[in-house]
mmCIF file with all atom_site columns, C-alpha atoms in Angstrom:
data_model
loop_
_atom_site.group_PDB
_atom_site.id
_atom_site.type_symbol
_atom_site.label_atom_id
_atom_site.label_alt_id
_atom_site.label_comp_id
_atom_site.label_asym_id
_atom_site.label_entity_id
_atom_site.label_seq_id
_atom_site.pdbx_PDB_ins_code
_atom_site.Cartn_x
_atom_site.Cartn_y
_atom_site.Cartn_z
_atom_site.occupancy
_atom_site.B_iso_or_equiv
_atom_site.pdbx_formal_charge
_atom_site.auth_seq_id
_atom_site.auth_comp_id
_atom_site.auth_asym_id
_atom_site.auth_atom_id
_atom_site.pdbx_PDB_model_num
ATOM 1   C CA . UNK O 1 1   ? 71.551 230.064 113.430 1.00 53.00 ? 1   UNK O CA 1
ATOM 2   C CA . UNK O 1 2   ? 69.769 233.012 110.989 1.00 70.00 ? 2   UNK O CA 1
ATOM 3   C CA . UNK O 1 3   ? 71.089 236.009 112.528 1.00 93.00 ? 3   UNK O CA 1
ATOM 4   C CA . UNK O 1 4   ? 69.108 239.307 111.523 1.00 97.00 ? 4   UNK O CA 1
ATOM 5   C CA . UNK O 1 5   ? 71.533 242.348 110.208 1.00 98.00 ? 5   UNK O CA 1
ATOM 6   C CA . UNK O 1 6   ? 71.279 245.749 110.058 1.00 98.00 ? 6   UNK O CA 1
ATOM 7   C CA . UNK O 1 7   ? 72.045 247.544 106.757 1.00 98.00 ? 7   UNK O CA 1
ATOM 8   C CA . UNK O 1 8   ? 71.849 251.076 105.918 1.00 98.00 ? 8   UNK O CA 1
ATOM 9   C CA . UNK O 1 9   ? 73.307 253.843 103.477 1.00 98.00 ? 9   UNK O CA 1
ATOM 10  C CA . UNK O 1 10  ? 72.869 257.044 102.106 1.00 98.00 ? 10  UNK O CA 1
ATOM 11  C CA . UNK O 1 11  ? 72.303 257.967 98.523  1.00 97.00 ? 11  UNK O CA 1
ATOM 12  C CA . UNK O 1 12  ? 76.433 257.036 97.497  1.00 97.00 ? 12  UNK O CA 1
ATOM 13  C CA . UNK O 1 13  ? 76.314 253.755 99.242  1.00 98.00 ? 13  UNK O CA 1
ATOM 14  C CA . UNK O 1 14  ? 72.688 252.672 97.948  1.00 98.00 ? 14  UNK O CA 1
ATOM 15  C CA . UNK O 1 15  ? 73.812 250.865 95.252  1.00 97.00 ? 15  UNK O CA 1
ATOM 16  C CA . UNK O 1 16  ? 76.080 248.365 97.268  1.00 98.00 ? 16  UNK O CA 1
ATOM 17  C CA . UNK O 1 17  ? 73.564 248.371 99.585  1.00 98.00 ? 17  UNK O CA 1
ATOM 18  C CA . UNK O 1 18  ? 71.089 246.398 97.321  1.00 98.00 ? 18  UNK O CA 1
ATOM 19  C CA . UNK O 1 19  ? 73.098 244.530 96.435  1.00 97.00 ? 19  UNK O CA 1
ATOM 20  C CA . UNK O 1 20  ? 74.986 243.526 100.185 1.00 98.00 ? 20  UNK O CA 1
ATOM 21  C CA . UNK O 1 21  ? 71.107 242.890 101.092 1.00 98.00 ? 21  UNK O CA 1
ATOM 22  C CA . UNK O 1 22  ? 70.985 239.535 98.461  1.00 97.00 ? 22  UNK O CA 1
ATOM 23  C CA . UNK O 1 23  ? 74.344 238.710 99.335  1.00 98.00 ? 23  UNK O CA 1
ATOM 24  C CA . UNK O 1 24  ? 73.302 238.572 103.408 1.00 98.00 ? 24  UNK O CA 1
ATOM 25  C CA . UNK O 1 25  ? 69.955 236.157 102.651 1.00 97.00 ? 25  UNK O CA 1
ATOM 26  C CA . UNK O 1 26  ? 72.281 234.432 100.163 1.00 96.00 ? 26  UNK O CA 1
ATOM 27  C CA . UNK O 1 27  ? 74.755 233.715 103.268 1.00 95.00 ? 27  UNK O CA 1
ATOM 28  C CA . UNK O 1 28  ? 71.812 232.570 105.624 1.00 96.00 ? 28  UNK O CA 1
ATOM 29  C CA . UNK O 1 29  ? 70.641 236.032 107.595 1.00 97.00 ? 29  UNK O CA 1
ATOM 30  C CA . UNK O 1 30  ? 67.615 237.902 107.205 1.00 97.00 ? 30  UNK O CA 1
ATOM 31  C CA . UNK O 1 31  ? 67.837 241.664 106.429 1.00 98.00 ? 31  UNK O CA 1
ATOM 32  C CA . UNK O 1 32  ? 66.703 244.576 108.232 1.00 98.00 ? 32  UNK O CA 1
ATOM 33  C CA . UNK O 1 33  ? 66.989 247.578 105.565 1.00 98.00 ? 33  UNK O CA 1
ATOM 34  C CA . UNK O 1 34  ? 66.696 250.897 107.559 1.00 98.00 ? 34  UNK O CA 1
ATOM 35  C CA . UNK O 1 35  ? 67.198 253.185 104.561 1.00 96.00 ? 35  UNK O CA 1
ATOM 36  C CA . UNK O 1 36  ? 67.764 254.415 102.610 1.00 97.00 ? 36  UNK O CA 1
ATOM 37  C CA . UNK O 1 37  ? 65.315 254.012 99.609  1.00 96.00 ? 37  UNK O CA 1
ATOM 38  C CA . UNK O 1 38  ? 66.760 255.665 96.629  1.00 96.00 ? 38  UNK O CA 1
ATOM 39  C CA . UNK O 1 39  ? 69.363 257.157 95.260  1.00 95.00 ? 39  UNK O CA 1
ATOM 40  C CA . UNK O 1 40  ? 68.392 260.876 96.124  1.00 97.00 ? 40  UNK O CA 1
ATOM 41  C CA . UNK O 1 41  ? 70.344 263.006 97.843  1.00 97.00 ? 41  UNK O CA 1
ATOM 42  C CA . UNK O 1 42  ? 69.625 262.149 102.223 1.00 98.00 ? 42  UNK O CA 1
ATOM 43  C CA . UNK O 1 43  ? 71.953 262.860 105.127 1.00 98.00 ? 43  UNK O CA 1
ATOM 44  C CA . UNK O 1 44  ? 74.461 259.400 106.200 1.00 98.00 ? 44  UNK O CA 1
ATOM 45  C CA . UNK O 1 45  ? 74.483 260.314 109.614 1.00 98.00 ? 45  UNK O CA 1
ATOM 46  C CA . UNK O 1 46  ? 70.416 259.682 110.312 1.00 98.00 ? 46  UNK O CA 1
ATOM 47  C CA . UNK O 1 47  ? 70.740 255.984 108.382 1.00 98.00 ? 47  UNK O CA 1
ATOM 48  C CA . UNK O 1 48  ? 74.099 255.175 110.357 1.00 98.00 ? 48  UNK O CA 1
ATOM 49  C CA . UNK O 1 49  ? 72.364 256.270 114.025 1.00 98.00 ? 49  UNK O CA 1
ATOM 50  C CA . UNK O 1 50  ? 69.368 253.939 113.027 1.00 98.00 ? 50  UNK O CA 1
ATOM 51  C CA . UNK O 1 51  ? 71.629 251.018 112.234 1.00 98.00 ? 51  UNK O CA 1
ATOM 52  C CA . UNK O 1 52  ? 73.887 251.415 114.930 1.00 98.00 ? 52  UNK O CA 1
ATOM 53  C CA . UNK O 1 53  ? 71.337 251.863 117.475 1.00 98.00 ? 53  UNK O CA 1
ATOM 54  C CA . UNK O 1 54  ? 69.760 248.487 116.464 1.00 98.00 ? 54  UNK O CA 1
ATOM 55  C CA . UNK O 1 55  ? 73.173 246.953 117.464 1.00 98.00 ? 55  UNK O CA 1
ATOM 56  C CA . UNK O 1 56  ? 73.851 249.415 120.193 1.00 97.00 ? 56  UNK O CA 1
ATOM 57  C CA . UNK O 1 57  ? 70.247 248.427 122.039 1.00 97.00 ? 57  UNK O CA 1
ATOM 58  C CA . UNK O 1 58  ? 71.081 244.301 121.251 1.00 97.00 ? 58  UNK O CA 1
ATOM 59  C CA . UNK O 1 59  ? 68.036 244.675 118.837 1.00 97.00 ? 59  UNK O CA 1
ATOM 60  C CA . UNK O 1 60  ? 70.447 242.980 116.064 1.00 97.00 ? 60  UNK O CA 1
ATOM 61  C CA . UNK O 1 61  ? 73.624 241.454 116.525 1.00 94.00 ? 61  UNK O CA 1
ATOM 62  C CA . UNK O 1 62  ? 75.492 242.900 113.533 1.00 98.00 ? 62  UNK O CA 1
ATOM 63  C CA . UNK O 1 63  ? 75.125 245.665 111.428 1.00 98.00 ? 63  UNK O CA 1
ATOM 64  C CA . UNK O 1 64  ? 76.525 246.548 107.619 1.00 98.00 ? 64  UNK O CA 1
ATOM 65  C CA . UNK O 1 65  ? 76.699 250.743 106.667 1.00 98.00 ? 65  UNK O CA 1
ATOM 66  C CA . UNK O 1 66  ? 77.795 251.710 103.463 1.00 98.00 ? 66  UNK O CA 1
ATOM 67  C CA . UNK O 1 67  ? 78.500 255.714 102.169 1.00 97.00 ? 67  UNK O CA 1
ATOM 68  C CA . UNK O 1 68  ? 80.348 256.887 99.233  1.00 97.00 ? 68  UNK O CA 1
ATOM 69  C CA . UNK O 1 69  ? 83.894 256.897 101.810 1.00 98.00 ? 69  UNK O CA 1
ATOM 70  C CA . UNK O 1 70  ? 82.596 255.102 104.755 1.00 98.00 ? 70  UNK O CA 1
ATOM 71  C CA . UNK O 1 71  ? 84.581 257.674 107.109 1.00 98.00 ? 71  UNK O CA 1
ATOM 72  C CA . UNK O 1 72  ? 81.182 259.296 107.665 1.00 97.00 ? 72  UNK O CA 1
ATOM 73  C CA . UNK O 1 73  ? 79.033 256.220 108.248 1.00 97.00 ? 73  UNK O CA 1
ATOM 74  C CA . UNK O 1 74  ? 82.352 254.715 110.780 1.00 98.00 ? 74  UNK O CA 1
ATOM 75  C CA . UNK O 1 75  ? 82.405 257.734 112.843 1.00 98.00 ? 75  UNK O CA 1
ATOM 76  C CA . UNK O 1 76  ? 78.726 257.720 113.764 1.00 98.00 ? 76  UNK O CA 1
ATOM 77  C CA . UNK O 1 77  ? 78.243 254.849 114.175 1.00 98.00 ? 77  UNK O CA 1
ATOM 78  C CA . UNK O 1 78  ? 81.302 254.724 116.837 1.00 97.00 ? 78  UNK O CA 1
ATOM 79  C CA . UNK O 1 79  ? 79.326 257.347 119.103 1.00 95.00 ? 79  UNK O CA 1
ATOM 80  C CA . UNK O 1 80  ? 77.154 254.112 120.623 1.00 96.00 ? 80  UNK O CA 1
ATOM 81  C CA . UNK O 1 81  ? 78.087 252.568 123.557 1.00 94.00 ? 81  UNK O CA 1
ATOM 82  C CA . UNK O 1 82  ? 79.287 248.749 122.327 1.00 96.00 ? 82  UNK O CA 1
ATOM 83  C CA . UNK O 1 83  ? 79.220 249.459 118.992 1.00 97.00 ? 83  UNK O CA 1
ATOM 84  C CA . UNK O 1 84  ? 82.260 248.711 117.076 1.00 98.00 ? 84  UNK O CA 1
ATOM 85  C CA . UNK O 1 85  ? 82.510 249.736 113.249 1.00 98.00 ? 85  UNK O CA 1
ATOM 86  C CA . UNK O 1 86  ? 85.180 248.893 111.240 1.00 98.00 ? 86  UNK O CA 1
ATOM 87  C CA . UNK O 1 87  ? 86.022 250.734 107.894 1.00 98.00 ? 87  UNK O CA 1
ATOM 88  C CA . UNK O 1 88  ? 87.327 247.706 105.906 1.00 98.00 ? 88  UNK O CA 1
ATOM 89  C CA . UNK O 1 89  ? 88.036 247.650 102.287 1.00 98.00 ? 89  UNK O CA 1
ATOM 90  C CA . UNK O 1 90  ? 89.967 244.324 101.682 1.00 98.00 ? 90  UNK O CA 1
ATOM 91  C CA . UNK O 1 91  ? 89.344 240.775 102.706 1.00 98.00 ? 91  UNK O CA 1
ATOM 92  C CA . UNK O 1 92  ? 92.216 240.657 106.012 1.00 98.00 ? 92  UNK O CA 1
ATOM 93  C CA . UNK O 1 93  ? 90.585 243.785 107.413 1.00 98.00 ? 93  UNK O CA 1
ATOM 94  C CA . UNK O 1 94  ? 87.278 241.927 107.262 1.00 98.00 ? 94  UNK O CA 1
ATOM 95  C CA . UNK O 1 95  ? 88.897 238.588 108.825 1.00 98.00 ? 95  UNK O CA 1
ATOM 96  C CA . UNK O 1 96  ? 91.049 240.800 111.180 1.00 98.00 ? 96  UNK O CA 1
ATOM 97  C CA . UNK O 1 97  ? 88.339 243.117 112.498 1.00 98.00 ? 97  UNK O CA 1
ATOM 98  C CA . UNK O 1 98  ? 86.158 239.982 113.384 1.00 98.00 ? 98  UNK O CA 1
ATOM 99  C CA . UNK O 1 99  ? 89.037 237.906 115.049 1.00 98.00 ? 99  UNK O CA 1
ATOM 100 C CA . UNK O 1 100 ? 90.663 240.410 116.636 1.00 98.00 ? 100 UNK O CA 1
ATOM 101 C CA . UNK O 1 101 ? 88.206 243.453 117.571 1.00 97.00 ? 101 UNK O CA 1
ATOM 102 C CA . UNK O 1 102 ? 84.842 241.752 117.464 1.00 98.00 ? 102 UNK O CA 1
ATOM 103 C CA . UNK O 1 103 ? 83.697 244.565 115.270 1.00 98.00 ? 103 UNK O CA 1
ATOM 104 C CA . UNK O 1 104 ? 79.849 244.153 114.991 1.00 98.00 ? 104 UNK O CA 1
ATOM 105 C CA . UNK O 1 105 ? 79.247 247.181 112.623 1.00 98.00 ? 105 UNK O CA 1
ATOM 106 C CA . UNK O 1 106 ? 81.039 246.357 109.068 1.00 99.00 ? 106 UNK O CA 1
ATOM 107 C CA . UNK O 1 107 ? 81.573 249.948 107.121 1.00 98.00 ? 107 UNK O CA 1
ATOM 108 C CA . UNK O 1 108 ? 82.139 250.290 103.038 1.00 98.00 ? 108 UNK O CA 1
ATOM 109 C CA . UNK O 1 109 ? 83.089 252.927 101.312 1.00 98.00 ? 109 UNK O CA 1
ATOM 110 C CA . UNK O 1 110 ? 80.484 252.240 97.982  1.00 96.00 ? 110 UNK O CA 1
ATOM 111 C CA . UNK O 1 111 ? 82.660 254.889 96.001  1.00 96.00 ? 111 UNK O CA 1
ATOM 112 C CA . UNK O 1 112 ? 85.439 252.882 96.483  1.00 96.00 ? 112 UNK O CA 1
ATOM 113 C CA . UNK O 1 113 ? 84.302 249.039 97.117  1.00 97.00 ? 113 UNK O CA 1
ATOM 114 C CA . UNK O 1 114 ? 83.821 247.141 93.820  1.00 97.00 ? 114 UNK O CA 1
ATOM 115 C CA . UNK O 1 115 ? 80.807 244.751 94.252  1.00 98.00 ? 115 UNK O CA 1
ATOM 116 C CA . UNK O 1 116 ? 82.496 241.514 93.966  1.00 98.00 ? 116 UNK O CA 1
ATOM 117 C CA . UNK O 1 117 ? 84.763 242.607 96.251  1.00 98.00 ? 117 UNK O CA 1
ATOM 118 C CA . UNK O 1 118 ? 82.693 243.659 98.693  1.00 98.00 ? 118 UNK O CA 1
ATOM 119 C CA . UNK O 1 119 ? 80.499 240.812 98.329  1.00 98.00 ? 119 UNK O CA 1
ATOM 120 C CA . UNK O 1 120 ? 83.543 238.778 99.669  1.00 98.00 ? 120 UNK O CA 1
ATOM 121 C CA . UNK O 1 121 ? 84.589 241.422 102.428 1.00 98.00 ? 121 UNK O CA 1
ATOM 122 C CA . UNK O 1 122 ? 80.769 240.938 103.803 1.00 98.00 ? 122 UNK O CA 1
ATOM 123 C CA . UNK O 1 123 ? 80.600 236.742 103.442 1.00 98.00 ? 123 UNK O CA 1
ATOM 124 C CA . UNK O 1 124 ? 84.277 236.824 105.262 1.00 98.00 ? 124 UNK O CA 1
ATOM 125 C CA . UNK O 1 125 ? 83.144 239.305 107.646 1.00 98.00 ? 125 UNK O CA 1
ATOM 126 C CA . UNK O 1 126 ? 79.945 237.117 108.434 1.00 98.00 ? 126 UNK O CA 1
ATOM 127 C CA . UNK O 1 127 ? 81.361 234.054 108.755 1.00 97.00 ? 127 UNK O CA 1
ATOM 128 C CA . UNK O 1 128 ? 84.379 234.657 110.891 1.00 98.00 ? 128 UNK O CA 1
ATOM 129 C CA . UNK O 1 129 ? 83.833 234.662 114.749 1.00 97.00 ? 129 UNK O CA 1
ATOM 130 C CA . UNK O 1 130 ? 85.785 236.434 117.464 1.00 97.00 ? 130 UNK O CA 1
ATOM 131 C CA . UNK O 1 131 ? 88.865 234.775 118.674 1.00 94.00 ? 131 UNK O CA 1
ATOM 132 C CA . UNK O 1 132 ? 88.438 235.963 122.038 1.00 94.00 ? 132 UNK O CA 1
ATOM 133 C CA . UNK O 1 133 ? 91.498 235.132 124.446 1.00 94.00 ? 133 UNK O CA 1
ATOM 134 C CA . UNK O 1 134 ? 93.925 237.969 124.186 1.00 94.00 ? 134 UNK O CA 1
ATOM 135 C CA . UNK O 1 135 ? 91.874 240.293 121.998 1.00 96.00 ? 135 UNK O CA 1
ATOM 136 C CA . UNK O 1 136 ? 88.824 239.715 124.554 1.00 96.00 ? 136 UNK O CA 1
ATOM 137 C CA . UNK O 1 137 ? 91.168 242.022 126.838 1.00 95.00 ? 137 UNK O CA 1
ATOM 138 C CA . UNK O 1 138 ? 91.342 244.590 124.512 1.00 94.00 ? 138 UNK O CA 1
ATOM 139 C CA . UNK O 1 139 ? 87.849 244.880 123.566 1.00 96.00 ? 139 UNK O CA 1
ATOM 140 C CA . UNK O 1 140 ? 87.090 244.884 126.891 1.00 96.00 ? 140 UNK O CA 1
ATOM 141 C CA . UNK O 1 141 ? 89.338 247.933 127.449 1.00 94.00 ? 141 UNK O CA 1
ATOM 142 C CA . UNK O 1 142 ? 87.503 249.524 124.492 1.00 93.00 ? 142 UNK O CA 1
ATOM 143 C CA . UNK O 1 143 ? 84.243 249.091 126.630 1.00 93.00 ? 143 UNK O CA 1
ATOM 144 C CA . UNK O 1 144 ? 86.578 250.533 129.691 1.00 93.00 ? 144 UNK O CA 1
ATOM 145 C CA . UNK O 1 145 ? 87.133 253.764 127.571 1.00 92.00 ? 145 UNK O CA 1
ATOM 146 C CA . UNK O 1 146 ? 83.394 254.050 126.647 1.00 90.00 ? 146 UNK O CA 1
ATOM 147 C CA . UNK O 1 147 ? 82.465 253.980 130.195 1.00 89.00 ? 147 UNK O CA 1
ATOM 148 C CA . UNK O 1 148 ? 85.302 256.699 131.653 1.00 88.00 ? 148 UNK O CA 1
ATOM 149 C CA . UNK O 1 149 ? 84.335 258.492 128.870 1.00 86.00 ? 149 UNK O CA 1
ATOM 150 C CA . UNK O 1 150 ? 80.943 259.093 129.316 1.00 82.00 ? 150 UNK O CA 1
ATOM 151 C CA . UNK O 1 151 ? 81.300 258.981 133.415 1.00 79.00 ? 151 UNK O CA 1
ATOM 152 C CA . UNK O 1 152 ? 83.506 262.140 132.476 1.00 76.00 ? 152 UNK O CA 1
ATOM 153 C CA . UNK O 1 153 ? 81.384 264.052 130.572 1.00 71.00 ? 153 UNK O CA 1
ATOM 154 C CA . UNK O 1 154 ? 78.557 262.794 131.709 1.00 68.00 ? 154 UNK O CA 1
ATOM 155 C CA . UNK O 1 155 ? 77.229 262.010 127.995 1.00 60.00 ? 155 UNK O CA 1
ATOM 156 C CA . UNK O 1 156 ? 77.894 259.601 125.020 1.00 54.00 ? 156 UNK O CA 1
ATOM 157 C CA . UNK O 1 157 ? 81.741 261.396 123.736 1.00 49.00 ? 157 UNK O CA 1
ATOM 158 C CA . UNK O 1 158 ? 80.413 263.953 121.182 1.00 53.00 ? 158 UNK O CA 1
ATOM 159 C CA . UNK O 1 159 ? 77.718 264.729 122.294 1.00 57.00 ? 159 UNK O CA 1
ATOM 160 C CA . UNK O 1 160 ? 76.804 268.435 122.834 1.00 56.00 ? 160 UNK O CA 1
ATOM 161 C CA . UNK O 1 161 ? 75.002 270.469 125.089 1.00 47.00 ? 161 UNK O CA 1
ATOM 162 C CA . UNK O 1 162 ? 71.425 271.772 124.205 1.00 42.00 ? 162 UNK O CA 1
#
């Protein structure tokens, strides 16, 4: 099945970016490139909300965000409800992070991610599927936390009043 994902970065990621986008047709997907265009200078957070909205809102099943570190890009994109981004930067955390958390937002830091590497962090990361039994109790815990969370506050955790 052609599954349709996500990818976004700012200007230190866009590099990787172009070329994670042939590597996803090359593994079967289509591509849904939210940003951003260039190389010049933009802000990570607006290109990881777009992304991770897409996944939050069951628009696409998995998304791929990429900044210079990939801290930035991993702690937006946790804000939405069933989103779950995983900073990886070897092969076992992109195995691991599939198996174990059903992570459907992969994160790479472009400063630090050579592209052959990353190239095989992304095709493991695509082709492994959730191993559910155990580990389906502890996502669904994660979910758990999302929800007393924002029945506490009220709001997504984060979020500020106006």
């Amino acid at each position: 099945m052609k599954n349709i994902i996500a990818i976004g970065s700012d200007h230190g990621g866009y590099e990787l970016k172009e070329e994670l986008k042939l590597a996803i047709v090359e593994e079967g997907n289509e591509v849904l490139d939210v940003g951003c265009p260039s190389g010049d200078p933009v802000d990570y957070p607006d290109f990881a909300a777009d992304v991770a909205s897409l996944v939050a809102e069951g628009k696409v099943e998995r998304g791929v965000l990429i900044c210079t570190s990939g801290i930035g890009m991993s702690i937006v994109a946790n804000k939405y409800p069933g989103v779950r981004a995983a900073l990886v930067s070897d092969v076992t955390g992109a195995r691991l992070s599939r198996e174990h958390n059903d992570a459907n937002v992969l994160v790479l830091g472009g400063g630090f991610t050579a592209k052959l590497l990353a190239r095989e962090i992304l095709r493991v990361w695509l082709k492994t599927e959730f191993a559910g039994g155990r580990h389906r109790r502890r996502v669904e815990k994660i979910a758990d936390v999302e929800q007393r969370v924002r029945g506490r506050w009220g709001r997504p955790a984060g979020e500020k009043d106006r």
